[in-house]
Coordinates of C-alpha atoms in Angstrom, one line a residue:
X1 CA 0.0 0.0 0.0
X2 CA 1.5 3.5 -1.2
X3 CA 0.9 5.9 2.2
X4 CA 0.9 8.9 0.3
X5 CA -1.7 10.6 1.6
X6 CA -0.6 12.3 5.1
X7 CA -2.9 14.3 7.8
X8 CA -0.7 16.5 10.1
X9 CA -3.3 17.4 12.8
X10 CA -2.6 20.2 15.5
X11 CA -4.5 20.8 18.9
X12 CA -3.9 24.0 20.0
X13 CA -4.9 26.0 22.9
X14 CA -7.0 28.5 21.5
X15 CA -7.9 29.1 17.8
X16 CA -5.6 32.6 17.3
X17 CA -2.7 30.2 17.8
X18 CA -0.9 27.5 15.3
X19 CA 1.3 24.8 15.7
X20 CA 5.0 25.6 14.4
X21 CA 6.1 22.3 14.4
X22 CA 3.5 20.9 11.9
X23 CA 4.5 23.1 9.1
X24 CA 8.2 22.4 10.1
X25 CA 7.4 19.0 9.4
X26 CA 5.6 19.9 6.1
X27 CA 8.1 22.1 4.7
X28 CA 11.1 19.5 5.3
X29 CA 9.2 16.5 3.1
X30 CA 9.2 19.0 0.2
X31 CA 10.1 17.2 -2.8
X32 CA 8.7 13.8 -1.6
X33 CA 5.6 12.7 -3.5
X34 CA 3.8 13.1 -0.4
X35 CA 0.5 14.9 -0.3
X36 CA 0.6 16.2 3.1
X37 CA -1.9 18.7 4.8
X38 CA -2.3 20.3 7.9
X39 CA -5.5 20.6 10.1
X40 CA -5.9 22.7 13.3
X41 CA -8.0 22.3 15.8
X42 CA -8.6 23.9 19.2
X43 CA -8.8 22.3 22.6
X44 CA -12.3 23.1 23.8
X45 CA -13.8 20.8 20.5
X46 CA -14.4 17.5 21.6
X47 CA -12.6 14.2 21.0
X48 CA -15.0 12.5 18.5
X49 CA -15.5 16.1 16.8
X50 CA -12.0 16.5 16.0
X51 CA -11.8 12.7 15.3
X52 CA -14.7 12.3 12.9
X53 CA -13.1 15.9 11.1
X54 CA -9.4 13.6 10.8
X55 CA -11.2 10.4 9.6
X56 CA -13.4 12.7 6.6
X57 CA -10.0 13.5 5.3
X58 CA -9.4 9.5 4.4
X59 CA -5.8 10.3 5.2
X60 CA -3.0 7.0 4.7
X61 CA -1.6 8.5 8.0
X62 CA -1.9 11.0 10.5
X63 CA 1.0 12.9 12.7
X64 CA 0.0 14.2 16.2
X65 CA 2.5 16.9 17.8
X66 CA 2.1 16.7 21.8
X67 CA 2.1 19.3 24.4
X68 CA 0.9 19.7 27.9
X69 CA -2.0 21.8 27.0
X70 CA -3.1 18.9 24.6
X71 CA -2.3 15.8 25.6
X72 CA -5.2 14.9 28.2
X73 CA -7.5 15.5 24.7
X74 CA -5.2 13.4 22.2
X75 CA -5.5 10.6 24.8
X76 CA -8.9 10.6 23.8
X77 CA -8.8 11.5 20.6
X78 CA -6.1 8.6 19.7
X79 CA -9.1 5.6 20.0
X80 CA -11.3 7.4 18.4
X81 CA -9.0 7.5 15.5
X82 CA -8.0 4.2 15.3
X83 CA -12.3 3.0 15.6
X84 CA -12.6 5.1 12.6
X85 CA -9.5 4.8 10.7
X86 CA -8.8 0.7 11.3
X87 CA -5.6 0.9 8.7
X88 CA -4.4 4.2 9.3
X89 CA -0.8 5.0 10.7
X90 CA -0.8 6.9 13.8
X91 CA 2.6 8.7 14.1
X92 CA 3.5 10.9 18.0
X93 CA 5.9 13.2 18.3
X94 CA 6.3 16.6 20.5
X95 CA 7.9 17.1 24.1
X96 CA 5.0 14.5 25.7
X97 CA 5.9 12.3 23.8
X98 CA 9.5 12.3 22.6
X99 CA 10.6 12.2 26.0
X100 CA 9.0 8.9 27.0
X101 CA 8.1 7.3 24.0
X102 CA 7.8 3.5 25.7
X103 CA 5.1 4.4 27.7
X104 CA 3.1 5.7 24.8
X105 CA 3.4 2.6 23.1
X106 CA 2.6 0.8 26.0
X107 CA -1.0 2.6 27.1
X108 CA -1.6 2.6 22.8
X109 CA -0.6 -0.2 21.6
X110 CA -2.0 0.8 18.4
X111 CA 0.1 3.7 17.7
X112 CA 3.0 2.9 15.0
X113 CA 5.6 5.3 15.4
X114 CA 7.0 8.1 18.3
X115 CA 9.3 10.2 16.8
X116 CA 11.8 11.5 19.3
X117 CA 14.1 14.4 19.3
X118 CA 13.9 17.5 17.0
X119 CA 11.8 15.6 14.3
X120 CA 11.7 16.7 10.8
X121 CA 14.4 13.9 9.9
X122 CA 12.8 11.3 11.4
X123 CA 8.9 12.1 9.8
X124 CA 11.1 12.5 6.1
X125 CA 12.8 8.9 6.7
X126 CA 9.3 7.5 7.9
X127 CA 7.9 9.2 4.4
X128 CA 10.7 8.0 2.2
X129 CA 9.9 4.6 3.6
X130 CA 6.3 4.6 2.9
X131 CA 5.7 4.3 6.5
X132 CA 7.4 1.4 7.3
X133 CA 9.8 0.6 9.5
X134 CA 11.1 -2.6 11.9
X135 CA 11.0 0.1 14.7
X136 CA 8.5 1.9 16.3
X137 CA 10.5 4.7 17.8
X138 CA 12.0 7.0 15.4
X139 CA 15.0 8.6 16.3
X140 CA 17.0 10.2 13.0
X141 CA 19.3 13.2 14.0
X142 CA 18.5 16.1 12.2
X143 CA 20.9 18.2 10.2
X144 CA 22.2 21.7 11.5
X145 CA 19.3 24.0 12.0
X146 CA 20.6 26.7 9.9
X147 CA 20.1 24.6 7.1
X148 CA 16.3 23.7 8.1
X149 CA 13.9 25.6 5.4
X150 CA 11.5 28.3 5.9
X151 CA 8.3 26.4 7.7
X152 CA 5.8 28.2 5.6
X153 CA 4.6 28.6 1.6
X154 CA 2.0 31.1 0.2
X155 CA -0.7 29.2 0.6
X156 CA 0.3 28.1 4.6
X157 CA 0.4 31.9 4.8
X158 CA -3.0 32.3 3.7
X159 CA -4.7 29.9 5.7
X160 CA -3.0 31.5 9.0
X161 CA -3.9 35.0 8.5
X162 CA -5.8 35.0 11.3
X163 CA -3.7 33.0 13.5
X164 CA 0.0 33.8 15.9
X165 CA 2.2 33.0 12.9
X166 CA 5.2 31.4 14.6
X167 CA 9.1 31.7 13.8
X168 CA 12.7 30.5 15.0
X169 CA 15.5 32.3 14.2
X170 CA 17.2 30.0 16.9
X171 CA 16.8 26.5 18.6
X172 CA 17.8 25.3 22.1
X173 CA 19.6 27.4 24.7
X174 CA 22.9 27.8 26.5
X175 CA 21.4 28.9 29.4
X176 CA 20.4 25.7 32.2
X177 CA 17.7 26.6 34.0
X178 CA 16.0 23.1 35.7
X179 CA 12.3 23.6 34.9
X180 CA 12.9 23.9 31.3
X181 CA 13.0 21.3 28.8
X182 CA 15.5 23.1 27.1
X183 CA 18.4 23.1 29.6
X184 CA 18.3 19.7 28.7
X185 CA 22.0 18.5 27.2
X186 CA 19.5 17.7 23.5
X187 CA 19.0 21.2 23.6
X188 CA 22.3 23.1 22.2
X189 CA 21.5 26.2 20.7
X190 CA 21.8 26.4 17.0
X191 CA 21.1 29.5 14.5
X192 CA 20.0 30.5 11.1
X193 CA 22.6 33.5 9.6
X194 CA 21.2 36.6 10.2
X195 CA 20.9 37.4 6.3
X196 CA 18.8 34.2 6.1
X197 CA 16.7 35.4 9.0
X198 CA 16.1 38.9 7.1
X199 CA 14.9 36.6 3.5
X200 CA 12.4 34.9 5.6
X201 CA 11.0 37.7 7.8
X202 CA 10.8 39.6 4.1
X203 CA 8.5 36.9 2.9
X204 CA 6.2 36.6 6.0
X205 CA 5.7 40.3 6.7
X206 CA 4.8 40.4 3.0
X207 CA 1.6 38.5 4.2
X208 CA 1.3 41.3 7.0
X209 CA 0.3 38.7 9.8
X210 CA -1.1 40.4 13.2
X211 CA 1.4 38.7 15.5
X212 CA 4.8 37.1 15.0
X213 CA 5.9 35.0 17.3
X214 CA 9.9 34.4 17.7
X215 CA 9.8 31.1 19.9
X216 CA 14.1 31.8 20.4
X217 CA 14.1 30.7 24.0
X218 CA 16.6 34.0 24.5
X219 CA 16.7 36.3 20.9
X220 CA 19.0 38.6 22.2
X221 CA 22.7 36.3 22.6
X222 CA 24.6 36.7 19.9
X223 CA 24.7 40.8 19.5
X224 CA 26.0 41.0 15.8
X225 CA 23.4 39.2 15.1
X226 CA 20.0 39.9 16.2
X227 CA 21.4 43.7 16.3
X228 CA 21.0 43.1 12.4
X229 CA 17.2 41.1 12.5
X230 CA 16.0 44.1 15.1
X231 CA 17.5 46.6 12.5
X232 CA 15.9 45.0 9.3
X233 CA 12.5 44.8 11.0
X234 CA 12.3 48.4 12.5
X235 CA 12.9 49.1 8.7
X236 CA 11.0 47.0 6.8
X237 CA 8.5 46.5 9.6
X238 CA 6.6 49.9 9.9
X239 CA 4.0 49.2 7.5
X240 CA 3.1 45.9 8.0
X241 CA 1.1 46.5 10.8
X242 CA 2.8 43.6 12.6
X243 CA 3.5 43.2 16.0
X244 CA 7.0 41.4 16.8
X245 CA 7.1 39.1 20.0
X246 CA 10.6 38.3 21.8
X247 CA 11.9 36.6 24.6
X248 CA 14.4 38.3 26.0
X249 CA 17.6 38.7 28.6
X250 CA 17.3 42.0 30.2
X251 CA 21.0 41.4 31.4
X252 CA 22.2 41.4 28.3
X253 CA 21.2 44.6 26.5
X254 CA 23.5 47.6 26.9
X255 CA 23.7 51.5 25.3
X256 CA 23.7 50.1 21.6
X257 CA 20.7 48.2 21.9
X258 CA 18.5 51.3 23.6
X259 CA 19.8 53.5 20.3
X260 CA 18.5 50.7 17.8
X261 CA 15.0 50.3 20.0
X262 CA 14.5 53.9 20.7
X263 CA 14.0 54.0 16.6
X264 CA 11.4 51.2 17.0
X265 CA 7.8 52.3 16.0
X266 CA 5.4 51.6 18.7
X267 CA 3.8 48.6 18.2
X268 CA 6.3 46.6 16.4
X269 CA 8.6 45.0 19.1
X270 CA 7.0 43.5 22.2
X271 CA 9.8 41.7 24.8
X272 CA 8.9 39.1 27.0
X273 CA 11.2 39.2 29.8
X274 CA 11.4 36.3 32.3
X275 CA 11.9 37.4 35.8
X276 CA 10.5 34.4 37.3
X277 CA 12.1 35.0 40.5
X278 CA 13.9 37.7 42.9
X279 CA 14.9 35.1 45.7
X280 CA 19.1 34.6 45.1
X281 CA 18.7 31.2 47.0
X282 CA 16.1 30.2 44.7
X283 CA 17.8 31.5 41.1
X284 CA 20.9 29.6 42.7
X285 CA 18.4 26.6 42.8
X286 CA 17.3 26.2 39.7
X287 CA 20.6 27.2 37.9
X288 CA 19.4 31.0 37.0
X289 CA 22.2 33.5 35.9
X290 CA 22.2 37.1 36.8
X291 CA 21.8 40.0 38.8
X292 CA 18.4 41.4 39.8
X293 CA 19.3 44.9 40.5
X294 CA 21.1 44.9 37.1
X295 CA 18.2 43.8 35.6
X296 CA 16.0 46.1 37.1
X297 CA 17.8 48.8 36.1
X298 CA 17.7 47.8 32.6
X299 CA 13.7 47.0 32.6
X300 CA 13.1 50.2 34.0
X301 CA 15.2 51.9 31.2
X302 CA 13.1 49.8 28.5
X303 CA 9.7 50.5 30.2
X304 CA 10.6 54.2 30.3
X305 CA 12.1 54.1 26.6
X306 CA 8.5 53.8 25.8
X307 CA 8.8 52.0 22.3
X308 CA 8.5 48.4 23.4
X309 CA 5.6 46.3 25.0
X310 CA 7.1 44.7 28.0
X311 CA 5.8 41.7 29.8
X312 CA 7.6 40.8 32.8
X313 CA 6.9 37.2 34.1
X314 CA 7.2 35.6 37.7
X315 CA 7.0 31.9 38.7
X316 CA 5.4 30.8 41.8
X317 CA 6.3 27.4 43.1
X318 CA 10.4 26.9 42.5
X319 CA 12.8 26.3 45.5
X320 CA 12.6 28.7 48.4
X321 CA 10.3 30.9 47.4
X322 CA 7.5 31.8 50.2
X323 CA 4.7 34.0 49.9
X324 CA 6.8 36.9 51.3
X325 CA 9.6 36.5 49.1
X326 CA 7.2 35.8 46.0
X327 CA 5.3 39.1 47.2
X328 CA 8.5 40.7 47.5
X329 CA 8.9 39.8 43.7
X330 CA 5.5 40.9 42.7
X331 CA 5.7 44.5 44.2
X332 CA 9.4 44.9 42.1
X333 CA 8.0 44.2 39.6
X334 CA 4.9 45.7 40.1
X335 CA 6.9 49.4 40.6
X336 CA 8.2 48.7 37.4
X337 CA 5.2 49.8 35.3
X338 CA 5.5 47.1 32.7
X339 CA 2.2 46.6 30.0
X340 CA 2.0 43.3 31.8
X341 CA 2.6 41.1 34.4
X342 CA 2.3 37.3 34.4
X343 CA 2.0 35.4 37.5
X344 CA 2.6 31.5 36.7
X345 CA 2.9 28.4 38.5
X346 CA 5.9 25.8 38.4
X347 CA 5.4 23.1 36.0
X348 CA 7.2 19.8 36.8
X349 CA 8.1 18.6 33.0
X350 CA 8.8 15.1 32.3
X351 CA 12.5 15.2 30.9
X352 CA 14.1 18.1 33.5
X353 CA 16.0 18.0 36.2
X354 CA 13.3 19.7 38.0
X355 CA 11.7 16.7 37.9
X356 CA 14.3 15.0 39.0
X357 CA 14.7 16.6 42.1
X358 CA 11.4 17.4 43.5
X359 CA 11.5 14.9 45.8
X360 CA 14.6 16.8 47.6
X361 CA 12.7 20.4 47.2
X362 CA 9.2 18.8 48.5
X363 CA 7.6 19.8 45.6
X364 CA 4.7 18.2 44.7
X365 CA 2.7 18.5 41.6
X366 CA 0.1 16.7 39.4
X367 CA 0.9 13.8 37.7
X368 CA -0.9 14.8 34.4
X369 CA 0.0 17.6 32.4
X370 CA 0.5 20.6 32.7
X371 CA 2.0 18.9 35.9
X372 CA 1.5 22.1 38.0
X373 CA 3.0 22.4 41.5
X374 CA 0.1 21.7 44.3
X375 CA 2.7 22.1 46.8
X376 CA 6.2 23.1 48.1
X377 CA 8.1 23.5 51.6
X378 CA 8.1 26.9 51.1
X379 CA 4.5 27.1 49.9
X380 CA 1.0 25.1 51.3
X381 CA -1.7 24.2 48.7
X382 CA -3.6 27.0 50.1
X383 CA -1.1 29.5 49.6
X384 CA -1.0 28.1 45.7
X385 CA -4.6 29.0 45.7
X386 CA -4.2 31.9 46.7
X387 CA -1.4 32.8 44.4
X388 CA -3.6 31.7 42.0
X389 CA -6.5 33.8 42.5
X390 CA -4.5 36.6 42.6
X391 CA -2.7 35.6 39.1
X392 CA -6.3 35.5 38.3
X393 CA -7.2 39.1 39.0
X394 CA -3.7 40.0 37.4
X395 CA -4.8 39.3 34.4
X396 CA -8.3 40.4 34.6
X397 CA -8.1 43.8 36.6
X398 CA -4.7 44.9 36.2
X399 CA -3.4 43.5 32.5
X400 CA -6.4 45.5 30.8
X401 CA -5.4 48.5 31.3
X402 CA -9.2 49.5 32.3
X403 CA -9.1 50.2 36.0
X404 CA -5.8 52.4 36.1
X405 CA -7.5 54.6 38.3
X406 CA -9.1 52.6 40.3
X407 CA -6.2 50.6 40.9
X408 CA -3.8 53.3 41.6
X409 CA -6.1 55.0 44.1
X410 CA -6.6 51.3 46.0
X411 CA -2.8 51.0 46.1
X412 CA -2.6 54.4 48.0
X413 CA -4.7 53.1 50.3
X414 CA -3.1 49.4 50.7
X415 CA 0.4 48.7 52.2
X416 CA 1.9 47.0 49.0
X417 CA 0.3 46.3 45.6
X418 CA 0.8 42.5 46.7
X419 CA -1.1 43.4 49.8
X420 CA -3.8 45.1 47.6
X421 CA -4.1 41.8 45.5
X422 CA -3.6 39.4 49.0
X423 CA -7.3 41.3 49.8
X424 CA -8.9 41.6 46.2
X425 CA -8.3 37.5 46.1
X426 CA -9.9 37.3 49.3
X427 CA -12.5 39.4 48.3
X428 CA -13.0 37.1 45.4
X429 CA -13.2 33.5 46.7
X430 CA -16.5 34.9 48.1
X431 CA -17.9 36.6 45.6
X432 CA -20.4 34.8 43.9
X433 CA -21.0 36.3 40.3
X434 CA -17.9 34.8 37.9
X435 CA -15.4 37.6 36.8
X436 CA -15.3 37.7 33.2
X437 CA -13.4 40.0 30.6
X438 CA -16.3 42.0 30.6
X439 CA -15.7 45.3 31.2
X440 CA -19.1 45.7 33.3
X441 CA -17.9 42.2 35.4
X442 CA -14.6 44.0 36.3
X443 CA -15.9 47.0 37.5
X444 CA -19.2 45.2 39.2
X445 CA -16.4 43.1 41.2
X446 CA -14.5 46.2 41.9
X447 CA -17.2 48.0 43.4
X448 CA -18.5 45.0 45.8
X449 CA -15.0 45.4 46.9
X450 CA -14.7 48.6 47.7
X451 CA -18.0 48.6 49.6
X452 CA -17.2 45.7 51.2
X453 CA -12.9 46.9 52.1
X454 CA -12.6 50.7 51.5
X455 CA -16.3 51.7 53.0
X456 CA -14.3 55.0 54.5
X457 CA -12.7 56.1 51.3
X458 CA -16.0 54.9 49.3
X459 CA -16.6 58.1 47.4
X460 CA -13.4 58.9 45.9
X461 CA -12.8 55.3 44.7
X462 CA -15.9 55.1 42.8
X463 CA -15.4 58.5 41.5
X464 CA -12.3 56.7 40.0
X465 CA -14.0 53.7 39.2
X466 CA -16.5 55.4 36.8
X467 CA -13.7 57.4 35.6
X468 CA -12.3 54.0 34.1
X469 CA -15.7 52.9 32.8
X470 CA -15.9 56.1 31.0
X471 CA -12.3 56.2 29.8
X472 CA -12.8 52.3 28.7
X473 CA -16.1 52.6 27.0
X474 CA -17.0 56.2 25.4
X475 CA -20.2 55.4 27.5
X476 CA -22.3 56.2 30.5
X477 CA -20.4 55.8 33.5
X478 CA -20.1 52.8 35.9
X479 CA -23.3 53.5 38.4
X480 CA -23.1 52.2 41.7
X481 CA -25.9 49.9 42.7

């Protein structure tokens, strides 16, 4: 039987978002007489949904890339493929799988093939073989990445335009930290040339995609060369009405790089800077470089360059972190002014030495992914929840941009803007109407609270409070009930 016919089926976590590594695999069996296609799905469709869509294709085979935010879902969705698709070839590659391959075979023993490691090699050899090989774990070293092609065509283009269109420039890391996946000694950092980099960013802004994603796990190491990408895009970027997103070392940028990003229209460059901890003892933990107050002071230069998006993140649940020090963290970066701040929770991944040594740290976390951390010896479960409540309100209250006025006139009024967010959680584990993105639910919860906390100072906060609703909306005011 000729398997030429080839499904390559993503399950993302939301439908603005694609799967990289899917078009990766497409792009590198050009030139085979494959006829392979890609079909995305999000994860809040259901298992037989998305399995009677994959079986309507009639495909010979059919590739799965797993993740932690979809891998409870293809666990169902596998069965249901196989019931409808008796002769098909089930292929499984991705972190969830590469990693521990045998025990995929073992719970599905009708899978054919796991593909471990970086896995465009091994998917060609497995399509040059017409699906068939002795093994069922496929493991074929790929060749340097700066020889890997351009993930995307026109037509690939097309069908994401309105999608995250993701992009490496670079893959693995140098730096070690334990919680990633790519500290891991598989992991070396390679790199396209920065004049290959500047041909394929030409072709994709061409299609003028909303958001570009670079998934570099740190753009900014080599300065030569992503001095000349940030360079290329601030000129060839201003029209495209494209928003560039980074990961970046704040450590790392000096005087040189403020003159190229203080040219960068706003709107094109948004950095992602992981903070994840203040704590010494616990950046010493997990293997975490640098100096905070260094950092700091180049975070507040980039916040107050004004040019740039930043988005600071923090990490609840690693080594030695308590809720003061994690507070501590939160009101640094708070003071910093950043356009947002992301309070996350440790994940344990399969495959790091995090793993490995949660036992010593007392961590404990779920055994199914995303494998979040339930509990530390520095933090109880309830202390996770209530972390978690006020990552919640983060996000809902604060990362809008809606109640700037309310907020700032409750932080006058609070000790810390940790402490603020210690009582708005509290505040919300009893409040009975669910807290939406809804402008009206945000400023509904907000005004229970401040009946409820701030009775004294009631007047002057809702004067602020229906000066965000007005600001927000053009529209009549917030009206106290």
């Amino acid at each position: 039987m000729n398997m030429k016919k080839i499904l390559l089926a993503a399950v993302n976590a939301r439908y603005t978002h694609s799967c990289l590594a899917l078009y990766c695999l497409k792009s590198y069996t050009r030139g085979t007489d494959a006829e392979i296609t890609i079909r995305e799905y999000s994860i809040n469709r259901p298992a037989p949904e998305i399995a009677e869509n994959i079986a309507s294709a009639r495909p010979d085979a059919v590739a799965f890339s797993v993740y932690i935010w979809n891998v409870e879902l293809i666990k169902k969705i596998l069965p249901e493929v196989r019931r409808r698709l008796a002769d098909c070839v089930i292929i499984l590659g991705g972190p969830e799988a590469s990693y521990n391959p045998g025990s995929w075979l073992d719970a599905y023993p009708f899978t054919n093939y796991v593909i471990t490691g970086r896995g465009e090699a091994g998917f060609r050899f497995l399509v040059e073989n017409n699906m068939r090989h002795t093994e069922k774990i496929i493991n074929v070293p790929n060749p340097p990445f700066g020889e890997m092609p351009l993930p995307y065509d026109h037509g690939d283009m097309e069908n994401l335009k309105n999608r995250y269109v993701y992009y490496e420039s670079s893959r693995g890391c140098p730096f070690q930290c334990s919680y990633c996946l790519s500290s891991r000694d598989d992991q070396k950092w390679e790199a396209k040339r920065p004049e290959t980099v500047m041909e394929e960013l030409a072709f994709i802004l061409s299609h003028r995609p909303r958001l570009l994603k670079f998934v570099d796990r740190t753009f900014n190491l080599k300065r030569e060369r992503y001095r000349k990408i940030w360079n290329f895009l601030i000129d060839n970027g201003r029209d495209a009405a494209t928003t560039c997103h980074f990961e970046i070392y704040p450590g790392l940028l000096d005087g040189d790089d403020f003159a190229i990003l203080s040219r960068c229209p706003k709107g094109l460059f948004q950095f992602e800077i992981g903070v994840q901890s203040t704590n010494p003892e616990t950046l010493a933990a997990v293997k975490r470089n640098g100096n905070w107050e260094h950092d700091r002071a180049v975070i507040e230069r980039l916040v107050g360059l004004g040019t740039v998006r930043v988005h600071l993140d923090l990490i609840a649940g690693l080594p030695f972190d308590d809720k003061s020090s994690i507070g501590s963290a939160f009101n640094s970066l708070y003071a910093l002014r950043p356009d947002h701040i992301q309070l996350g929770f440790l994940k344990v991944l399969p495959g790091t030495e995090m793993m490995e040594r949660a036992d010593e740290f007392g961590i404990v976390y779920a055994k199914s992914a995303p494998y979040q951390v339930l509990e530390t010896g520095w933090l109880g479960a309830e202390d996770i929840r209530v972390l978690e409540r006020v990552a919640f309100l983060i996000d809902r209250l604060r990362n809008t941009c809606r109640f700037r006025a309310t907020l700032a006139a409750m932080e006058r009024l609070s000790i810390t803007p940790f402490d603020l967010f210690l009582a708005l959680a509290d505040s919300l584990a009893g409040y009975s109407v669910p807290l939406t993105r809804a402008p009206e639910s945000g400023a509904g919860f907000l005004a229970q609270v401040i009946k409820e906390r701030f009775f004294e100072k009631k007047g002057f906060l809702m004067d602020a409070l229906r000066r965000d609703c007005r600001s927000a909306s053009g529209k009549r005011p917030f009206s106290e009930k």
